[in-house]
Amino acid sequence: MPGSALHEDTPPLATHALPVGHGHVLHVAEHGAADGLPALVLHGGPGSGGTPLLRRFFDPRRWRIVCPDQRGAGRSTPRGATDHNTMAELLDDLRRVREALGIERWLVVGGSWGATLAIAHAAAEPSAIDGLLLRATFLARREDIEAFAAAADLDLAALAHALHGTDRSAARQAARRWWRAEQQLAGTAPGEPDAAQLDALVDRYRVQSHYLRADCFLAEAPLLARCAALPQVPTLLLHGSADRICPPAGARLVAAALPHARLRWVEGAGHDPTHPAMVAAMVRALERFAADGRFDEPAA
């Protein structure tokens, strides 16, 4: 059925190593069509890095898909670095990416932390936004962070101490504990990471703990307050009705702050972006936007 399955992955059109200061170099990959509709894809985390899944929601024949790995994440270097790694610097990085690629406006697509960053980016640069597709929106308030830790049964302070310490074995144990808890909450099979994957998880959760300890650098200008600066562009929120990592209440608050936005519940889906219902919803939304520059999902 059209609009129900992931698109095939494609080799990158181009990859870029973009210096952004203080030793940070962003890895930016472009996929799809060089003359396609520009779309910015923001990965979750913080610290997770991009994955092929996130670009496979897009039809590569119709989109120019821009996939940056955020500071300290994925193939950006130095991986796991937390110095000069704040929300303000991530927002400045997105401006640099857009200008370096010669893009005036783009659709911004993000899930979980990626949705958080998407809202902040749209508030910072409203004239650069053609539309917003937000999956599993996370408000990143102190209460949201504490609720996540309680649901996952994680002592974030103790895990952060291990992840930022010099004992590599303790850091790996902390990363494994965090990974298993997240996978269980997301409703996915946790598996067992190999040595290389575990080292990557240490770096990922080092960055994530850095952000969570700092309330994601949003305490002084909360995400909901930033919504007032968002442009009146097509905006769709997709949220799994069974999401235990990003509670549905957060999506309701964002929808209330954005009267022009549409909120669609994806029944039966949790936080896992590979859930068939979520995949179908994402693919359909992007197909509709590519065709008409709008989303036609029913209002909640």
C-alpha positions as a Python dict, from the first residue, in 0.01 Angstrom:
ca = {
    (1, 'M'): (0, 0, 0),
    (2, 'P'): (143, 345, -86),
    (3, 'G'): (246, 546, 215),
    (4, 'S'): (269, 247, 449),
    (5, 'A'): (631, 129, 432),
    (6, 'L'): (979, 272, 459),
    (7, 'H'): (1149, 380, 140),
    (8, 'E'): (1470, 216, 25),
    (9, 'D'): (1790, 366, 155),
    (10, 'T'): (2014, 545, -94),
    (11, 'P'): (2385, 632, -99),
    (12, 'P'): (2461, 987, 10),
    (13, 'L'): (2456, 1264, -247),
    (14, 'A'): (2733, 1430, -50),
    (15, 'T'): (2894, 1430, 291),
    (16, 'H'): (3040, 1731, 464),
    (17, 'A'): (3276, 1786, 755),
    (18, 'L'): (3171, 2127, 887),
    (19, 'P'): (3391, 2294, 1151),
    (20, 'V'): (3176, 2484, 1401),
    (21, 'G'): (3434, 2601, 1652),
    (22, 'H'): (3607, 2486, 1970),
    (23, 'G'): (3728, 2170, 1798),
    (24, 'H'): (3383, 2045, 1699),
    (25, 'V'): (3337, 1920, 1342),
    (26, 'L'): (2986, 1823, 1231),
    (27, 'H'): (2926, 1528, 1001),
    (28, 'V'): (2647, 1623, 759),
    (29, 'A'): (2511, 1378, 501),
    (30, 'E'): (2275, 1463, 217),
    (31, 'H'): (2054, 1195, 63),
    (32, 'G'): (1785, 1184, -202),
    (33, 'A'): (1765, 1425, -497),
    (34, 'A'): (1989, 1727, -537),
    (35, 'D'): (1693, 1927, -671),
    (36, 'G'): (1444, 1784, -423),
    (37, 'L'): (1252, 1965, -151),
    (38, 'P'): (1494, 2050, 130),
    (39, 'A'): (1431, 1873, 460),
    (40, 'L'): (1631, 1886, 781),
    (41, 'V'): (1628, 1563, 982),
    (42, 'L'): (1706, 1599, 1354),
    (43, 'H'): (1801, 1286, 1545),
    (44, 'G'): (1710, 1216, 1904),
    (45, 'G'): (1918, 1174, 2212),
    (46, 'P'): (2078, 1410, 2276),
    (47, 'G'): (2389, 1232, 2161),
    (48, 'S'): (2236, 950, 1957),
    (49, 'G'): (2347, 1042, 1606),
    (50, 'G'): (2159, 984, 1282),
    (51, 'T'): (2043, 644, 1157),
    (52, 'P'): (1928, 522, 814),
    (53, 'L'): (1575, 481, 951),
    (54, 'L'): (1526, 855, 988),
    (55, 'R'): (1589, 925, 620),
    (56, 'R'): (1390, 625, 499),
    (57, 'F'): (1062, 797, 588),
    (58, 'F'): (1131, 1020, 284),
    (59, 'D'): (1085, 937, -84),
    (60, 'P'): (1443, 995, -208),
    (61, 'R'): (1314, 1094, -553),
    (62, 'R'): (1133, 1397, -412),
    (63, 'W'): (1343, 1519, -121),
    (64, 'R'): (1688, 1661, -53),
    (65, 'I'): (1739, 1506, 290),
    (66, 'V'): (1991, 1683, 515),
    (67, 'C'): (2107, 1471, 809),
    (68, 'P'): (2352, 1638, 1049),
    (69, 'D'): (2497, 1457, 1349),
    (70, 'Q'): (2476, 1701, 1639),
    (71, 'R'): (2779, 1803, 1845),
    (72, 'G'): (2940, 1506, 2014),
    (73, 'A'): (2706, 1260, 1840),
    (74, 'G'): (2729, 998, 1568),
    (75, 'R'): (3008, 1071, 1323),
    (76, 'S'): (3063, 1426, 1440),
    (77, 'T'): (3390, 1475, 1623),
    (78, 'P'): (3501, 1457, 1893),
    (79, 'R'): (3236, 1197, 1971),
    (80, 'G'): (3102, 1219, 2324),
    (81, 'A'): (3240, 1569, 2379),
    (82, 'T'): (3038, 1789, 2616),
    (83, 'D'): (3253, 2104, 2624),
    (84, 'H'): (3090, 2383, 2423),
    (85, 'N'): (2786, 2161, 2372),
    (86, 'T'): (2466, 2349, 2461),
    (87, 'M'): (2127, 2417, 2307),
    (88, 'A'): (2240, 2762, 2192),
    (89, 'E'): (2540, 2610, 2014),
    (90, 'L'): (2327, 2341, 1849),
    (91, 'L'): (2096, 2612, 1715),
    (92, 'D'): (2390, 2808, 1580),
    (93, 'D'): (2516, 2488, 1415),
    (94, 'L'): (2187, 2440, 1231),
    (95, 'R'): (2210, 2792, 1092),
    (96, 'R'): (2564, 2717, 975),
    (97, 'V'): (2454, 2394, 808),
    (98, 'R'): (2171, 2566, 623),
    (99, 'E'): (2392, 2852, 505),
    (100, 'A'): (2677, 2620, 405),
    (101, 'L'): (2438, 2416, 187),
    (102, 'G'): (2275, 2723, 34),
    (103, 'I'): (1928, 2639, 161),
    (104, 'E'): (1688, 2926, 228),
    (105, 'R'): (1397, 2730, 378),
    (106, 'W'): (1340, 2369, 474),
    (107, 'L'): (1090, 2131, 625),
    (108, 'V'): (1215, 2033, 971),
    (109, 'V'): (1150, 1678, 1092),
    (110, 'G'): (1246, 1554, 1437),
    (111, 'G'): (1150, 1289, 1689),
    (112, 'S'): (1185, 1289, 2067),
    (113, 'W'): (1482, 1516, 2144),
    (114, 'G'): (1488, 1589, 1770),
    (115, 'A'): (1137, 1736, 1806),
    (116, 'T'): (1259, 1948, 2098),
    (117, 'L'): (1543, 2082, 1889),
    (118, 'A'): (1311, 2134, 1591),
    (119, 'I'): (1082, 2361, 1793),
    (120, 'A'): (1376, 2558, 1931),
    (121, 'H'): (1523, 2593, 1581),
    (122, 'A'): (1191, 2712, 1438),
    (123, 'A'): (1161, 2970, 1714),
    (124, 'A'): (1516, 3092, 1652),
    (125, 'E'): (1486, 3107, 1271),
    (126, 'P'): (1117, 3125, 1179),
    (127, 'S'): (1187, 3257, 829),
    (128, 'A'): (1382, 2939, 747),
    (129, 'I'): (1095, 2701, 820),
    (130, 'D'): (859, 2560, 554),
    (131, 'G'): (689, 2320, 791),
    (132, 'L'): (734, 2108, 1104),
    (133, 'L'): (679, 1734, 1144),
    (134, 'L'): (726, 1646, 1510),
    (135, 'R'): (722, 1287, 1634),
    (136, 'A'): (706, 1206, 2007),
    (137, 'T'): (757, 1563, 2125),
    (138, 'F'): (962, 1599, 2445),
    (139, 'L'): (929, 1921, 2648),
    (140, 'A'): (1251, 1860, 2842),
    (141, 'R'): (1123, 2023, 3162),
    (142, 'R'): (1268, 1912, 3494),
    (143, 'E'): (943, 1726, 3566),
    (144, 'D'): (968, 1543, 3231),
    (145, 'I'): (1327, 1439, 3300),
    (146, 'E'): (1238, 1317, 3650),
    (147, 'A'): (936, 1128, 3516),
    (148, 'F'): (1155, 953, 3258),
    (149, 'A'): (1409, 855, 3524),
    (150, 'A'): (1135, 718, 3749),
    (151, 'A'): (968, 522, 3469),
    (152, 'A'): (1303, 374, 3364),
    (153, 'D'): (1413, 315, 3726),
    (154, 'L'): (1738, 502, 3658),
    (155, 'D'): (1952, 700, 3900),
    (156, 'L'): (2063, 964, 3651),
    (157, 'A'): (2311, 1129, 3889),
    (158, 'A'): (2492, 801, 3957),
    (159, 'L'): (2493, 707, 3589),
    (160, 'A'): (2629, 1048, 3492),
    (161, 'H'): (2907, 1013, 3748),
    (162, 'A'): (3010, 680, 3597),
    (163, 'L'): (2980, 798, 3237),
    (164, 'H'): (3196, 1105, 3298),
    (165, 'G'): (3451, 923, 3513),
    (166, 'T'): (3781, 760, 3423),
    (167, 'D'): (3677, 401, 3497),
    (168, 'R'): (3589, 267, 3151),
    (169, 'S'): (3436, -53, 3290),
    (170, 'A'): (3200, 146, 3514),
    (171, 'A'): (3109, 371, 3221),
    (172, 'R'): (3024, 70, 3007),
    (173, 'Q'): (2810, -80, 3281),
    (174, 'A'): (2623, 249, 3316),
    (175, 'A'): (2566, 272, 2942),
    (176, 'R'): (2438, -87, 2928),
    (177, 'R'): (2201, -19, 3219),
    (178, 'W'): (2063, 297, 3052),
    (179, 'W'): (2032, 128, 2713),
    (180, 'R'): (1835, -169, 2850),
    (181, 'A'): (1600, 57, 3045),
    (182, 'E'): (1530, 275, 2740),
    (183, 'Q'): (1469, -24, 2515),
    (184, 'Q'): (1227, -173, 2766),
    (185, 'L'): (1034, 154, 2794),
    (186, 'A'): (1027, 193, 2417),
    (187, 'G'): (888, -157, 2377),
    (188, 'T'): (1177, -289, 2171),
    (189, 'A'): (1392, -598, 2229),
    (190, 'P'): (1704, -475, 2410),
    (191, 'G'): (1950, -728, 2274),
    (192, 'E'): (2311, -705, 2380),
    (193, 'P'): (2547, -445, 2229),
    (194, 'D'): (2890, -562, 2118),
    (195, 'A'): (3208, -390, 2236),
    (196, 'A'): (3208, -122, 1966),
    (197, 'Q'): (2839, -50, 2015),
    (198, 'L'): (2888, -29, 2388),
    (199, 'D'): (3167, 226, 2349),
    (200, 'A'): (2938, 430, 2124),
    (201, 'L'): (2665, 408, 2389),
    (202, 'V'): (2906, 541, 2652),
    (203, 'D'): (2965, 848, 2435),
    (204, 'R'): (2594, 881, 2357),
    (205, 'Y'): (2485, 873, 2720),
    (206, 'R'): (2769, 1099, 2826),
    (207, 'V'): (2620, 1367, 2603),
    (208, 'Q'): (2266, 1283, 2706),
    (209, 'S'): (2343, 1299, 3077),
    (210, 'H'): (2521, 1632, 3019),
    (211, 'Y'): (2200, 1774, 2871),
    (212, 'L'): (1961, 1620, 3124),
    (213, 'R'): (2166, 1748, 3419),
    (214, 'A'): (2137, 2098, 3267),
    (215, 'D'): (1760, 2069, 3199),
    (216, 'C'): (1860, 2060, 2832),
    (217, 'F'): (1961, 2427, 2862),
    (218, 'L'): (1595, 2524, 2841),
    (219, 'A'): (1520, 2631, 3199),
    (220, 'E'): (1556, 3004, 3131),
    (221, 'A'): (1357, 2991, 2806),
    (222, 'P'): (1126, 2685, 2825),
    (223, 'L'): (1018, 2514, 2508),
    (224, 'L'): (650, 2601, 2555),
    (225, 'A'): (739, 2969, 2588),
    (226, 'R'): (939, 2950, 2266),
    (227, 'C'): (632, 2823, 2082),
    (228, 'A'): (502, 3180, 2064),
    (229, 'A'): (781, 3262, 1817),
    (230, 'L'): (706, 2972, 1580),
    (231, 'P'): (596, 3062, 1226),
    (232, 'Q'): (244, 2990, 1101),
    (233, 'V'): (352, 2704, 878),
    (234, 'P'): (202, 2355, 836),
    (235, 'T'): (277, 2172, 1161),
    (236, 'L'): (190, 1812, 1244),
    (237, 'L'): (253, 1635, 1572),
    (238, 'L'): (251, 1256, 1564),
    (239, 'H'): (252, 1084, 1901),
    (240, 'G'): (220, 721, 2000),
    (241, 'S'): (-73, 668, 2234),
    (242, 'A'): (140, 426, 2438),
    (243, 'D'): (463, 632, 2450),
    (244, 'R'): (625, 583, 2792),
    (245, 'I'): (940, 789, 2727),
    (246, 'C'): (776, 1108, 2596),
    (247, 'P'): (437, 1118, 2771),
    (248, 'P'): (140, 1221, 2554),
    (249, 'A'): (64, 1512, 2788),
    (250, 'G'): (363, 1698, 2641),
    (251, 'A'): (220, 1674, 2290),
    (252, 'R'): (-113, 1809, 2413),
    (253, 'L'): (59, 2112, 2566),
    (254, 'V'): (251, 2186, 2247),
    (255, 'A'): (-66, 2151, 2040),
    (256, 'A'): (-245, 2392, 2274),
    (257, 'A'): (40, 2642, 2236),
    (258, 'L'): (25, 2614, 1855),
    (259, 'P'): (-337, 2663, 1744),
    (260, 'H'): (-236, 2616, 1380),
    (261, 'A'): (-81, 2272, 1452),
    (262, 'R'): (-251, 1935, 1419),
    (263, 'L'): (-200, 1659, 1672),
    (264, 'R'): (-256, 1302, 1557),
    (265, 'W'): (-245, 1007, 1792),
    (266, 'V'): (-86, 693, 1652),
    (267, 'E'): (-285, 423, 1825),
    (268, 'G'): (-91, 134, 1971),
    (269, 'A'): (251, 290, 1904),
    (270, 'G'): (495, 359, 2181),
    (271, 'H'): (824, 546, 2147),
    (272, 'D'): (970, 306, 1891),
    (273, 'P'): (985, 487, 1552),
    (274, 'T'): (985, 151, 1372),
    (275, 'H'): (635, 63, 1494),
    (276, 'P'): (434, -9, 1174),
    (277, 'A'): (165, 244, 1260),
    (278, 'M'): (422, 518, 1323),
    (279, 'V'): (613, 433, 1005),
    (280, 'A'): (290, 455, 805),
    (281, 'A'): (196, 787, 965),
    (282, 'M'): (537, 942, 900),
    (283, 'V'): (556, 823, 539),
    (284, 'R'): (201, 939, 461),
    (285, 'A'): (263, 1281, 616),
    (286, 'L'): (578, 1336, 411),
    (287, 'E'): (412, 1219, 91),
    (288, 'R'): (128, 1465, 145),
    (289, 'F'): (364, 1753, 218),
    (290, 'A'): (573, 1675, -91),
    (291, 'A'): (258, 1679, -303),
    (292, 'D'): (81, 1985, -166),
    (293, 'G'): (303, 2159, 89),
    (294, 'R'): (66, 2075, 373),
    (295, 'F'): (-43, 1797, 605),
    (296, 'D'): (-395, 1664, 580),
    (297, 'E'): (-411, 1461, 897),
    (298, 'P'): (-732, 1516, 1098),
    (299, 'A'): (-714, 1742, 1401),
    (300, 'A'): (-715, 1567, 1738),
}
